[in-house]
Coordinates of C-alpha atoms in Angstrom, one line a residue:
Chain A
M1 CA 68.7 162.4 -7.8
L2 CA 70.3 164.6 -5.1
K3 CA 74.0 164.1 -4.2
V4 CA 76.6 165.2 -1.8
P5 CA 78.3 168.4 -3.0
E6 CA 81.9 167.7 -4.1
H7 CA 83.2 171.1 -3.6
Q8 CA 82.0 172.0 -0.2
V9 CA 84.9 173.2 2.0
A10 CA 83.2 174.1 5.3
G11 CA 80.2 173.6 7.4
H12 CA 78.1 170.4 8.1
Q13 CA 78.7 167.8 5.5
A14 CA 76.3 165.2 4.3
L15 CA 78.8 162.2 4.6
D16 CA 78.5 159.0 6.5
G17 CA 74.9 159.4 7.3
H18 CA 75.2 162.9 8.7
L19 CA 72.8 165.7 8.0
G20 CA 74.2 168.1 5.4
P21 CA 73.5 170.0 2.2
L22 CA 72.8 168.2 -1.1
I23 CA 72.8 169.4 -4.7
D24 CA 71.0 168.4 -7.9
D25 CA 72.2 168.5 -11.5
S26 CA 70.3 171.7 -12.3
G27 CA 72.6 174.0 -10.2
R28 CA 70.5 174.0 -6.9
F29 CA 71.9 173.6 -3.4
Y30 CA 69.6 172.0 -0.7
K31 CA 70.5 173.2 2.8
P32 CA 68.7 171.4 5.6
L33 CA 66.6 173.9 7.7
Q34 CA 68.2 173.5 11.1
S35 CA 65.4 172.6 13.5
D36 CA 66.5 175.2 16.1
E37 CA 66.2 179.0 15.6
R38 CA 69.2 179.0 13.3
G39 CA 67.0 177.4 10.5
S40 CA 64.2 179.9 10.9
K41 CA 66.7 182.8 11.1
E42 CA 68.4 181.9 7.9
M43 CA 65.0 181.5 6.2
S44 CA 63.9 184.9 7.5
F45 CA 67.0 186.4 6.2
Y46 CA 66.6 185.0 2.7
T47 CA 62.9 185.9 2.7
S48 CA 63.6 189.5 3.9
F49 CA 66.6 190.0 1.5
S50 CA 64.8 188.6 -1.5
S51 CA 62.0 191.1 -1.1
N52 CA 64.1 194.1 0.0
T53 CA 64.0 196.6 -2.9
R54 CA 66.7 198.7 -1.4
I55 CA 69.4 196.1 -2.2
P56 CA 71.3 197.3 -5.3
E57 CA 71.6 194.8 -8.1
H58 CA 75.4 194.9 -8.0
I59 CA 75.2 193.9 -4.4
R60 CA 72.5 191.2 -4.9
R61 CA 74.8 189.3 -7.1
F62 CA 77.1 188.6 -4.1
F63 CA 74.3 186.5 -2.5
P64 CA 73.2 183.0 -3.6
V65 CA 69.9 183.1 -5.5
F66 CA 67.0 181.9 -3.1
H67 CA 64.5 179.6 -4.6
G68 CA 62.3 179.1 -1.5
T69 CA 62.1 175.9 0.6
Q70 CA 61.3 172.4 -0.4
L71 CA 60.8 169.0 1.3
V72 CA 63.5 166.6 0.2
E73 CA 65.0 163.3 1.6
A74 CA 67.4 164.3 4.2
S75 CA 71.0 163.0 3.9
D76 CA 70.9 161.4 7.3
G77 CA 68.1 159.1 6.3
S78 CA 65.6 160.8 8.6
G79 CA 63.0 161.1 5.9
R80 CA 61.7 164.2 4.0
K81 CA 62.7 167.3 5.7
P82 CA 62.5 171.1 4.8
H83 CA 65.5 172.4 3.0
L84 CA 66.4 175.9 1.8
V85 CA 66.8 175.7 -2.0
L86 CA 69.7 178.0 -3.1
E87 CA 71.9 178.5 -6.0
D88 CA 74.8 176.0 -6.2
I89 CA 77.7 178.3 -6.5
T90 CA 80.1 175.7 -7.8
S91 CA 77.7 174.5 -10.4
G92 CA 79.1 174.5 -13.9
H93 CA 82.6 174.5 -12.6
S94 CA 85.1 171.7 -13.4
K95 CA 87.9 172.5 -11.0
P96 CA 86.6 175.2 -8.7
C97 CA 89.2 176.6 -6.2
V98 CA 87.2 177.7 -3.2
M99 CA 88.0 179.4 0.0
D100 CA 85.5 180.0 2.8
I101 CA 86.5 182.9 5.2
K102 CA 84.4 183.7 8.2
I103 CA 84.3 187.4 8.7
G104 CA 84.5 189.5 11.8
S105 CA 86.7 189.5 15.0
R106 CA 83.5 188.6 16.9
T107 CA 81.2 185.8 15.7
W108 CA 78.7 186.1 18.5
Y109 CA 76.0 188.8 19.0
P110 CA 74.4 190.4 22.0
Q111 CA 71.0 188.7 21.7
A112 CA 72.6 185.2 21.8
S113 CA 72.6 183.0 24.9
E114 CA 75.4 183.4 27.4
D115 CA 76.5 179.8 26.7
Y116 CA 76.7 180.5 22.9
I117 CA 78.5 183.8 23.5
Q118 CA 81.2 182.1 25.7
R119 CA 81.8 179.3 23.2
C120 CA 82.2 181.8 20.3
F121 CA 84.3 184.1 22.4
K122 CA 86.7 181.2 23.2
K123 CA 86.9 180.2 19.5
D124 CA 87.4 183.7 18.3
R125 CA 90.4 184.0 20.6
E126 CA 91.8 180.6 19.7
T127 CA 91.6 181.3 16.0
S128 CA 92.7 184.3 13.9
S129 CA 89.3 186.0 14.2
L130 CA 90.3 188.2 17.2
S131 CA 93.7 189.2 15.8
L132 CA 92.9 189.4 12.1
G133 CA 89.2 190.1 12.0
F134 CA 88.5 186.9 10.0
R135 CA 89.5 183.3 9.9
V136 CA 89.8 180.6 7.3
S137 CA 87.0 178.0 7.6
G138 CA 88.1 175.8 4.7
L139 CA 89.5 175.7 1.2
Q140 CA 90.4 173.6 -1.8
V141 CA 92.9 174.4 -4.5
Y142 CA 93.5 172.4 -7.6
G143 CA 97.1 171.9 -8.5
N144 CA 98.6 171.7 -12.1
K145 CA 98.5 168.0 -12.5
E146 CA 95.2 166.4 -13.5
S147 CA 92.9 165.8 -10.5
E148 CA 95.5 167.0 -8.0
V149 CA 93.6 168.9 -5.3
W150 CA 94.8 170.5 -2.0
K151 CA 91.9 170.3 0.5
P152 CA 93.3 170.5 4.0
E153 CA 91.5 168.8 6.8
R154 CA 89.5 170.7 9.3
K155 CA 92.1 170.2 12.0
V156 CA 94.8 171.7 9.6
V157 CA 92.6 174.6 8.8
K158 CA 92.0 175.3 12.4
R159 CA 95.7 175.8 13.0
V160 CA 95.8 178.6 10.3
I161 CA 96.5 181.6 12.5
G162 CA 98.9 184.5 12.4
D163 CA 101.2 184.7 9.5
K164 CA 99.9 181.3 8.2
V165 CA 96.8 183.1 7.1
R166 CA 98.8 185.2 4.7
L167 CA 100.5 182.1 3.4
V168 CA 97.2 180.3 2.8
L169 CA 95.8 183.4 0.9
K170 CA 98.9 183.1 -1.2
Q171 CA 98.5 179.3 -1.7
F172 CA 95.0 179.9 -2.9
V173 CA 96.3 181.6 -6.0
S174 CA 99.4 179.5 -6.5
S175 CA 100.2 176.6 -8.9
N176 CA 102.0 174.7 -6.1
P177 CA 99.6 174.6 -3.2
S178 CA 100.8 172.3 -0.5
M179 CA 99.9 170.7 2.8
D180 CA 103.3 172.0 4.0
L181 CA 102.6 175.4 5.4
D182 CA 106.4 176.2 5.3
S183 CA 106.4 175.9 1.5
N184 CA 106.9 178.9 -0.7
P185 CA 103.8 179.5 -2.8
D186 CA 104.4 180.9 -6.3
C187 CA 101.4 183.3 -6.4
C188 CA 101.2 182.6 -10.1
Y189 CA 97.5 183.5 -10.3
A190 CA 97.5 186.4 -7.9
S191 CA 97.0 189.0 -10.6
S192 CA 94.4 187.1 -12.6
V193 CA 92.3 185.9 -9.6
Y194 CA 92.8 188.7 -6.9
G195 CA 93.6 191.6 -9.3
G196 CA 92.0 193.3 -12.2
S197 CA 88.8 195.2 -12.6
T198 CA 86.6 192.2 -12.1
G199 CA 88.8 190.3 -9.7
I200 CA 88.3 189.4 -6.1
L201 CA 89.8 192.5 -4.7
A202 CA 87.5 194.7 -6.9
Q203 CA 84.5 192.7 -5.7
L204 CA 85.5 192.9 -2.0
L205 CA 85.9 196.7 -2.4
E206 CA 82.3 196.9 -3.8
L207 CA 81.1 194.9 -0.8
K208 CA 83.0 197.2 1.5
A209 CA 81.3 200.3 0.0
W210 CA 77.9 198.8 0.7
F211 CA 78.9 197.8 4.3
E212 CA 79.9 201.4 5.0
D213 CA 76.4 202.4 4.3
Q214 CA 73.9 199.6 5.0
T215 CA 72.4 199.5 8.4
T216 CA 69.7 196.9 7.8
Y217 CA 71.5 193.6 8.5
H218 CA 74.3 192.6 10.8
F219 CA 76.0 189.5 9.3
N220 CA 77.2 187.8 12.4
S221 CA 79.3 184.7 11.7
C222 CA 78.8 185.0 8.0
S223 CA 81.4 183.9 5.4
V224 CA 82.9 185.3 2.3
L225 CA 83.4 182.6 -0.3
M226 CA 86.0 183.2 -2.9
L227 CA 85.9 181.0 -6.0
Y228 CA 87.7 180.7 -9.3
E229 CA 88.0 178.1 -12.0
K230 CA 91.3 176.4 -12.2
K231 CA 90.6 175.0 -15.6
L232 CA 90.7 178.5 -17.1
L233 CA 94.2 179.0 -15.7
G234 CA 96.1 176.1 -17.4
P235 CA 99.6 176.8 -18.8
K236 CA 98.2 177.7 -22.3
E237 CA 95.3 179.7 -21.2
G238 CA 95.2 183.0 -19.5
G239 CA 92.5 185.6 -19.3
S240 CA 89.4 185.7 -17.3
T241 CA 89.1 183.3 -14.3
A242 CA 85.5 184.3 -13.6
A243 CA 86.6 184.9 -10.0
E244 CA 83.6 185.2 -7.8
V245 CA 82.8 186.4 -4.3
K246 CA 79.7 185.3 -2.5
L247 CA 78.4 185.8 1.0
V248 CA 77.1 182.5 2.7
D249 CA 75.7 181.3 6.0
F250 CA 73.0 183.6 7.3
A251 CA 71.8 181.6 10.4
H252 CA 73.0 184.3 12.7
V253 CA 72.0 187.5 10.8
T254 CA 70.4 190.1 13.1
E255 CA 68.7 193.5 12.5
G256 CA 71.0 196.4 12.1
N257 CA 68.7 198.9 13.7
G258 CA 70.2 201.9 12.0
V259 CA 73.8 201.0 12.9
I260 CA 76.3 199.7 10.3
D261 CA 77.9 196.2 10.7
H262 CA 81.2 197.6 12.0
N263 CA 82.3 194.1 13.1
F264 CA 81.9 192.6 9.5
L265 CA 83.2 195.8 7.9
G266 CA 86.4 195.9 10.0
G267 CA 87.1 192.2 9.2
L268 CA 86.4 192.8 5.5
C269 CA 88.8 195.8 5.5
S270 CA 91.5 193.5 7.1
L271 CA 91.0 190.8 4.5
I272 CA 91.1 193.5 1.8
K273 CA 94.5 194.7 3.1
F274 CA 95.9 191.2 3.1
I275 CA 94.8 190.6 -0.5
S276 CA 96.1 194.1 -1.6
E277 CA 99.5 193.3 -0.2
I278 CA 99.8 190.0 -2.0
L279 CA 99.0 191.9 -5.2
T280 CA 101.4 194.8 -4.5
N281 CA 104.4 193.1 -3.0
P282 CA 105.9 191.5 -6.1
D283 CA 109.1 190.7 -4.1
E284 CA 107.3 188.0 -2.3
H285 CA 106.1 186.3 -5.5
S286 CA 108.2 183.7 -7.3
P287 CA 107.3 184.1 -10.9
R288 CA 110.1 181.9 -12.2
T289 CA 108.2 178.8 -11.3
C290 CA 105.0 180.0 -13.1
L291 CA 104.1 178.5 -16.4
Q292 CA 101.8 181.2 -17.7
D293 CA 102.2 183.3 -20.8
S294 CA 102.1 186.4 -18.7
D295 CA 105.5 185.5 -17.2
K296 CA 107.2 185.9 -20.5
N297 CA 107.1 189.7 -19.9
D298 CA 109.3 189.1 -16.9
F299 CA 111.9 187.0 -18.7
P300 CA 112.0 188.3 -22.3
S301 CA 113.9 186.2 -24.8
E302 CA 114.2 186.5 -28.6
N303 CA 112.1 183.5 -29.5
G304 CA 109.4 184.4 -27.1
A305 CA 109.8 181.3 -25.0
A306 CA 109.8 181.7 -21.3
E307 CA 113.4 181.0 -20.0
S308 CA 112.0 179.6 -16.9
N309 CA 110.6 176.5 -18.6
Chain B
M1 CA 101.9 227.8 38.0
L2 CA 100.2 224.5 37.0
K3 CA 96.4 224.3 37.2
V4 CA 93.6 221.9 36.7
P5 CA 92.3 221.8 33.1
E6 CA 88.9 223.4 33.0
H7 CA 87.8 221.7 29.8
Q8 CA 88.6 218.1 30.5
V9 CA 85.6 215.9 29.9
A10 CA 86.8 212.3 30.5
G11 CA 89.6 210.4 32.3
H12 CA 91.2 210.9 35.7
Q13 CA 90.7 214.4 37.0
A14 CA 93.1 216.4 39.2
L15 CA 90.3 217.5 41.7
D16 CA 90.0 217.1 45.4
G17 CA 93.6 215.9 45.9
H18 CA 93.4 213.2 43.2
L19 CA 96.1 212.5 40.7
G20 CA 95.3 214.0 37.3
P21 CA 96.5 216.0 34.5
L22 CA 97.6 219.7 34.8
I23 CA 98.1 222.5 32.4
D24 CA 100.2 225.6 32.2
D25 CA 99.6 229.0 30.5
S26 CA 101.8 228.2 27.6
G27 CA 99.6 225.6 26.1
R28 CA 101.1 222.4 27.6
F29 CA 99.2 219.5 29.1
Y30 CA 101.0 217.5 31.9
K31 CA 99.7 213.9 32.2
P32 CA 101.0 211.9 35.1
L33 CA 102.9 208.8 34.0
Q34 CA 100.9 206.0 35.5
S35 CA 103.2 203.9 37.6
D36 CA 102.0 200.6 36.1
E37 CA 102.7 199.6 32.6
R38 CA 100.0 201.9 31.2
G39 CA 102.4 204.8 31.8
S40 CA 105.4 203.2 30.1
K41 CA 103.2 202.0 27.2
E42 CA 101.8 205.5 26.6
M43 CA 105.4 206.9 26.7
S44 CA 106.6 204.2 24.4
F45 CA 103.8 205.1 21.9
Y46 CA 104.5 208.8 21.9
T47 CA 108.3 208.1 21.6
S48 CA 107.8 205.7 18.7
F49 CA 105.2 207.8 16.9
S50 CA 107.2 211.0 17.2
S51 CA 110.2 209.4 15.5
N52 CA 108.2 207.3 12.9
T53 CA 109.0 208.9 9.6
R54 CA 106.2 206.9 7.8
I55 CA 103.4 209.0 9.4
P56 CA 102.1 211.5 6.9
E57 CA 102.0 215.1 8.0
H58 CA 98.2 215.2 7.4
I59 CA 97.8 212.4 9.9
R60 CA 100.3 213.6 12.4
R61 CA 98.2 216.7 13.1
F62 CA 95.5 214.4 14.6
F63 CA 97.8 213.6 17.5
P64 CA 98.7 215.9 20.4
V65 CA 102.3 217.3 19.9
F66 CA 104.7 215.4 22.4
H67 CA 107.2 217.5 24.3
G68 CA 108.9 214.7 26.3
T69 CA 108.6 214.0 30.0
Q70 CA 109.1 216.3 33.0
L71 CA 109.2 215.9 36.8
V72 CA 106.4 218.3 38.1
E73 CA 104.6 218.6 41.4
A74 CA 101.7 216.0 41.2
S75 CA 98.2 217.1 41.7
D76 CA 97.6 214.8 44.7
G77 CA 100.4 216.4 46.7
S78 CA 102.6 213.3 46.5
G79 CA 105.6 215.4 45.3
R80 CA 107.5 215.7 42.1
K81 CA 106.5 212.9 39.6
P82 CA 107.2 212.2 36.0
H83 CA 104.6 213.6 33.6
L84 CA 104.1 213.3 29.9
V85 CA 104.3 216.9 28.4
L86 CA 101.7 217.2 25.7
E87 CA 100.0 219.8 23.7
D88 CA 97.0 221.3 25.5
I89 CA 94.4 220.9 22.8
T90 CA 91.9 223.4 24.4
S91 CA 94.6 226.0 24.8
G92 CA 93.6 229.3 23.2
H93 CA 90.0 228.4 23.2
S94 CA 87.4 230.5 25.1
K95 CA 84.3 228.3 24.9
P96 CA 85.5 224.9 23.6
C97 CA 82.8 222.4 22.9
V98 CA 84.5 219.0 23.4
M99 CA 83.3 215.4 23.1
D100 CA 85.4 212.4 24.0
I101 CA 84.4 209.2 22.1
K102 CA 86.2 205.9 22.9
I103 CA 86.5 204.0 19.7
G104 CA 86.1 200.3 19.1
S105 CA 83.5 197.6 19.9
R106 CA 86.3 195.9 22.0
T107 CA 88.4 198.0 24.4
W108 CA 90.6 195.1 25.6
Y109 CA 93.4 193.4 23.7
P110 CA 94.7 189.7 23.6
Q111 CA 97.9 190.5 25.5
A112 CA 96.1 191.9 28.5
S113 CA 95.5 190.0 31.8
E114 CA 92.4 187.8 32.0
D115 CA 91.1 190.1 34.7
Y116 CA 91.4 193.2 32.7
I117 CA 89.9 191.5 29.7
Q118 CA 86.8 190.4 31.6
R119 CA 86.3 193.9 33.1
C120 CA 86.5 195.6 29.7
F121 CA 84.3 192.9 28.2
K122 CA 81.6 193.6 30.7
K123 CA 81.8 197.3 30.2
D124 CA 81.8 197.0 26.4
R125 CA 78.5 195.0 26.7
E126 CA 77.0 197.4 29.2
T127 CA 77.7 200.6 27.2
S128 CA 77.2 201.3 23.4
S129 CA 80.7 200.0 22.5
L130 CA 79.5 196.5 21.6
S131 CA 76.5 197.6 19.6
L132 CA 77.6 200.9 18.0
G133 CA 81.4 200.3 17.9
F134 CA 82.1 203.3 20.1
R135 CA 80.8 205.0 23.3
V136 CA 80.7 208.6 24.6
S137 CA 83.1 209.0 27.4
G138 CA 82.3 212.7 28.2
L139 CA 81.4 216.1 26.7
Q140 CA 80.8 219.7 27.3
V141 CA 78.8 222.0 25.1
Y142 CA 78.3 225.8 25.6
G143 CA 74.8 227.2 25.3
N144 CA 73.8 230.5 23.8
K145 CA 73.7 232.5 27.1
E146 CA 76.9 233.6 28.6
S147 CA 78.7 231.1 30.7
E148 CA 76.0 228.4 30.2
V149 CA 77.6 225.1 29.6
W150 CA 76.2 221.6 29.4
K151 CA 78.6 219.1 30.9
P152 CA 76.7 215.9 32.0
E153 CA 78.1 214.0 34.9
R154 CA 79.9 210.7 34.4
K155 CA 76.8 208.7 35.6
V156 CA 74.7 210.5 33.0
V157 CA 77.2 209.9 30.3
K158 CA 77.3 206.2 31.2
R159 CA 73.7 205.9 30.4
V160 CA 74.1 207.2 26.8
I161 CA 73.4 204.0 24.9
G162 CA 71.4 203.1 21.8
D163 CA 69.5 205.9 20.3
K164 CA 70.6 208.3 23.0
V165 CA 74.1 208.3 21.3
R166 CA 72.5 209.8 18.1
L167 CA 70.8 212.4 20.3
V168 CA 74.0 213.4 22.0
L169 CA 75.8 213.7 18.7
K170 CA 73.1 216.1 17.7
Q171 CA 73.2 218.0 21.0
F172 CA 76.8 218.5 20.5
V173 CA 76.1 220.7 17.5
S174 CA 73.0 222.4 18.9
S175 CA 72.2 225.8 20.4
N176 CA 69.9 224.3 23.0
P177 CA 71.9 221.3 24.6
S178 CA 70.2 219.9 27.6
M179 CA 70.4 217.5 30.4
D180 CA 67.1 216.3 29.3
L181 CA 67.8 213.4 26.9
D182 CA 64.2 213.6 25.6
S183 CA 64.7 217.2 24.3
N184 CA 64.8 218.0 20.7
P185 CA 68.2 219.4 19.7
D186 CA 68.1 222.0 16.9
C187 CA 71.3 220.9 15.2
C188 CA 72.0 224.6 14.4
Y189 CA 75.7 224.1 14.0
A190 CA 75.7 220.6 12.3
S191 CA 76.7 222.0 8.9
S192 CA 79.4 224.3 10.2
V193 CA 80.9 221.9 12.7
Y194 CA 80.4 218.4 11.2
G195 CA 80.2 219.5 7.5
G196 CA 82.3 221.3 5.1
S197 CA 85.7 220.6 3.5
T198 CA 87.5 221.1 6.8
G199 CA 84.8 220.0 9.2
I200 CA 84.8 217.0 11.5
L201 CA 83.4 214.6 9.0
A202 CA 86.1 215.4 6.5
Q203 CA 88.8 214.9 9.1
L204 CA 87.3 211.6 10.3
L205 CA 87.3 210.4 6.6
E206 CA 91.0 211.3 6.3
L207 CA 91.7 209.3 9.5
K208 CA 89.7 206.4 8.1
A209 CA 91.8 206.3 4.9
W210 CA 94.9 206.0 7.1
F211 CA 93.4 203.3 9.3
E212 CA 92.6 201.2 6.1
D213 CA 96.2 201.2 5.4
Q214 CA 98.3 201.4 8.5
T215 CA 99.4 198.2 10.2
T216 CA 101.9 199.5 12.8
Y217 CA 99.7 200.5 15.7
H218 CA 96.5 199.1 17.2
F219 CA 94.8 201.8 19.1
N220 CA 93.0 199.8 21.8
S221 CA 90.7 201.9 24.1
C222 CA 91.8 205.1 22.4
S223 CA 89.5 208.1 22.0
V224 CA 88.6 210.5 19.2
L225 CA 88.3 214.0 20.7
M226 CA 86.0 216.4 18.7
L227 CA 86.4 220.1 19.5
Y228 CA 85.0 223.4 18.2
E229 CA 84.9 227.0 19.5
K230 CA 81.4 228.1 20.5
K231 CA 82.4 231.8 20.5
L232 CA 83.0 231.6 16.7
L233 CA 79.3 230.5 16.4
G234 CA 77.4 233.3 18.0
P235 CA 74.2 234.5 16.4
K236 CA 76.0 237.2 14.4
E237 CA 78.9 235.2 13.4
G238 CA 79.1 232.3 11.0
G239 CA 82.0 230.8 9.1
S240 CA 84.8 228.7 10.3
T241 CA 84.5 227.0 13.7
A242 CA 88.0 225.7 13.6
A243 CA 86.6 222.2 14.3
E244 CA 89.3 219.7 15.2
V245 CA 89.6 216.1 15.6
K246 CA 92.4 214.6 17.8
L247 CA 93.2 211.1 19.0
V248 CA 94.0 210.8 22.6
D249 CA 94.8 208.1 25.3
F250 CA 97.5 205.7 24.1
A251 CA 98.1 203.7 27.4
H252 CA 96.9 200.5 25.6
V253 CA 98.3 200.8 22.1
T254 CA 99.8 197.6 20.9
E255 CA 101.9 196.7 17.8
G256 CA 99.9 196.1 14.7
N257 CA 102.2 193.3 13.4
G258 CA 101.2 193.8 9.8
V259 CA 97.5 193.8 10.4
I260 CA 95.2 196.8 10.2
D261 CA 93.4 198.0 13.4
H262 CA 90.1 196.5 12.2
N263 CA 88.5 197.1 15.6
F264 CA 89.2 200.8 15.5
L265 CA 88.4 201.2 11.9
G266 CA 85.0 199.5 12.3
G267 CA 84.1 201.8 15.1
L268 CA 85.3 204.8 13.3
C269 CA 83.2 203.9 10.2
S270 CA 80.1 203.5 12.5
L271 CA 80.7 207.1 14.0
I272 CA 81.2 208.4 10.5
K273 CA 77.9 207.0 9.5
F274 CA 76.1 208.6 12.4
I275 CA 77.6 211.9 11.7
S276 CA 76.9 211.6 8.0
E277 CA 73.2 211.0 8.8
I278 CA 72.9 214.0 11.0
L279 CA 74.2 216.1 8.1
T280 CA 72.1 214.5 5.4
N281 CA 68.7 214.1 7.2
P282 CA 67.5 217.7 7.2
D283 CA 63.9 216.4 8.3
E284 CA 65.4 215.7 11.7
H285 CA 66.7 219.2 12.3
S286 CA 64.7 222.0 13.7
P287 CA 66.0 225.1 12.0
R288 CA 63.1 227.3 13.2
T289 CA 64.8 227.6 16.6
C290 CA 68.2 228.6 15.2
L291 CA 69.3 232.1 15.3
Q292 CA 72.0 232.0 12.6
D293 CA 72.0 234.0 9.4
S294 CA 72.0 230.9 7.4
D295 CA 68.5 230.1 8.5
K296 CA 67.1 233.1 6.6
N297 CA 67.3 231.0 3.5
D298 CA 64.9 228.5 5.0
F299 CA 62.4 231.2 5.9
P300 CA 62.7 234.0 3.3
S301 CA 60.8 237.2 4.0
E302 CA 60.8 240.7 2.4
N303 CA 62.6 242.5 5.1
G304 CA 65.2 239.7 5.5
A305 CA 64.3 239.0 9.1
A306 CA 63.9 235.4 10.1
E307 CA 60.2 234.7 10.7
S308 CA 61.1 232.4 13.5
N309 CA 62.3 235.1 15.8

C-alpha cells in the first residue's frame, strides 16, 4: 500500500532496500523516525509547533501538516518502525517541479557535538552555503515534451556553487532545463512562478517578515521547498501555477531563547535577492524561445500569433 | 597638536606608547594604516566607497567622512607614518555615550588564512557573536552626576554574553548604568535614544533596507557605533538627543560579487529585534527612578511633581 515517493529530490531515499520515506494514496508522507536524537528532535518540533497557538495561520501553511506518528513497515525491510506521518506535499500533482534549498550559511549549531560541527563546517565551506547563505540540495524540473524531466544527480547538485546557483534558479522556471550548466535558460515561467501576488517571491517575503520577529525556533539545517505544477504551464495554458513554498526537515531545530534565527533569516534574504533579480532583470531572459500566450505582448503582430513560433 | 581620543571604546588605543588612532581639534580622526594587508584593505574600501556613485546619500551619512591619508607622527614614537584621515565622530560632543557592536555571527571570511579563520571561529563561539549575531566590543555611558562615566574594561565587556547583552543594551540608555551586571537599569532614555523617527532604531532600519539590496561590499568584522549626547538628556532637558549610528572598521571588507551580505544583515536584524523589544516592553522598565519630565505622565499628581522624587 505504501510506496516510494516519485518526486523526492533530496534526503535519504527508500530505494534499493535503504531506509527512507514512503507515501500512500491519500496524500500522506511517512518519514522514518531516525533512531538517534534527530528523530526525537524532529518529533518534538512537530509536536511543539502543532500546539503553538502563537503561530499565525498564514505562517502555518508553510509547514507540512503533521498527523502524528505511526508504526509502518520500513522501506529497508527491517520490520514495523515508527514513522512521522506528514502531509505529502507533491500529492495531487501530475508534474511537480520541485527544488530543495537548504537555508543558512551555517548548518551546525552550538549544542551539537564537535565532530558534527566540524563536518558541517567543512561542507558549508565546500558548498555555496557559506558564500550565498543557502545551497541547492536537489531539484526536478519537467521539460516541455511529455515525461521529459530534469533531475540532476546528487554529485551534479553538489557542484552547484557560485554563479551556477543563479543559473539553476533560472532553470527551475525555464522551459528548456538542461544538464548542461552552460546552457541559456529561457526563464519562461519566471513571472508566473516566482512573481505575482501569490508567487514564490511573495511567499518568501511573508516568511521573512515572520523570521524577523519570531524568537521561538532556530531552524538549523532546514530547507525551503519550492514547488509548482508544470502541467498548468503548457503552451496553451497560462494563469495560476499554484506555486508553493514549504519548510521541511526539522531534525536540528533548537530553541530560540528570545533571539531571532539570524542565520536562517540572512540566508532567506539572500535567496529572496536572487529571485528578485531574476524577476527584475528582463535583459537576462530569452522570451523569444517561450511558447506562452503572455509572450505575444512582447512580439505583437496583426493576427495575434506569436512571431517567435 | 594631535592627542589620544578620549571617547574611544574599542580597538587599538594610543596609550602607554602603543600605536593607535589620534585626533586633532578640528574634528579629524587619524587612524594608523596597519602595515599588513588590513591597512591597504581599509584604504581600498574608503577609496572605493567615496567614489561609488551608487551609494544613496541617506546611506553615506552612516559612514565616517574620508579625508584621504596623511603622514603624521605615530603615537608609539616610531616617527611619521601614514594614517587614514577620517571624521572624528565624537567631535563636538561633551558627554558622548558610545557603544561599539561588532556585527555578524561570523567575523571571518573565506579568503582569509586558515589561521585567522580558526582564531575568529573560536572567538565567535566564545562571545555572543555566534548565538546573537553580534557582540559588544566596548561602551561608555555617562551617569547623572557630573563627570561620572561607566566605561567597563575590556575583560568585563568580553563577558557580556547571553542575556547580559540585553542588559547592557538597556544600561546604555539608563540614568543608572553600573558595573554590576545584576543591577536593574531604568531605561530612562530608551524612547528618546532608541525610539522616535530619527532615533537609533529608525536609523538601523534604514541600514537594514540597504543591506537587503546592496551586493557590492561584505562588511566582515565591521561594527555599528551607536552614539548620543548625554548632556542633552539632563533632568531638565528632553527632546532630541542627536542619536547617531555609524559603521566603522573596514579592514576586512570584501567584494560582494552580486550576493548580499547575509551575515551582516542577519546580525543587524537580531540587534534591531533586541532594541525593538526594549522599546516595546514597558514592563521591564523602571520609570519610577527616572527624573525626566516625561515620567510625570506615568505618575500624575495635582501639583505636577513626580511622586517618585
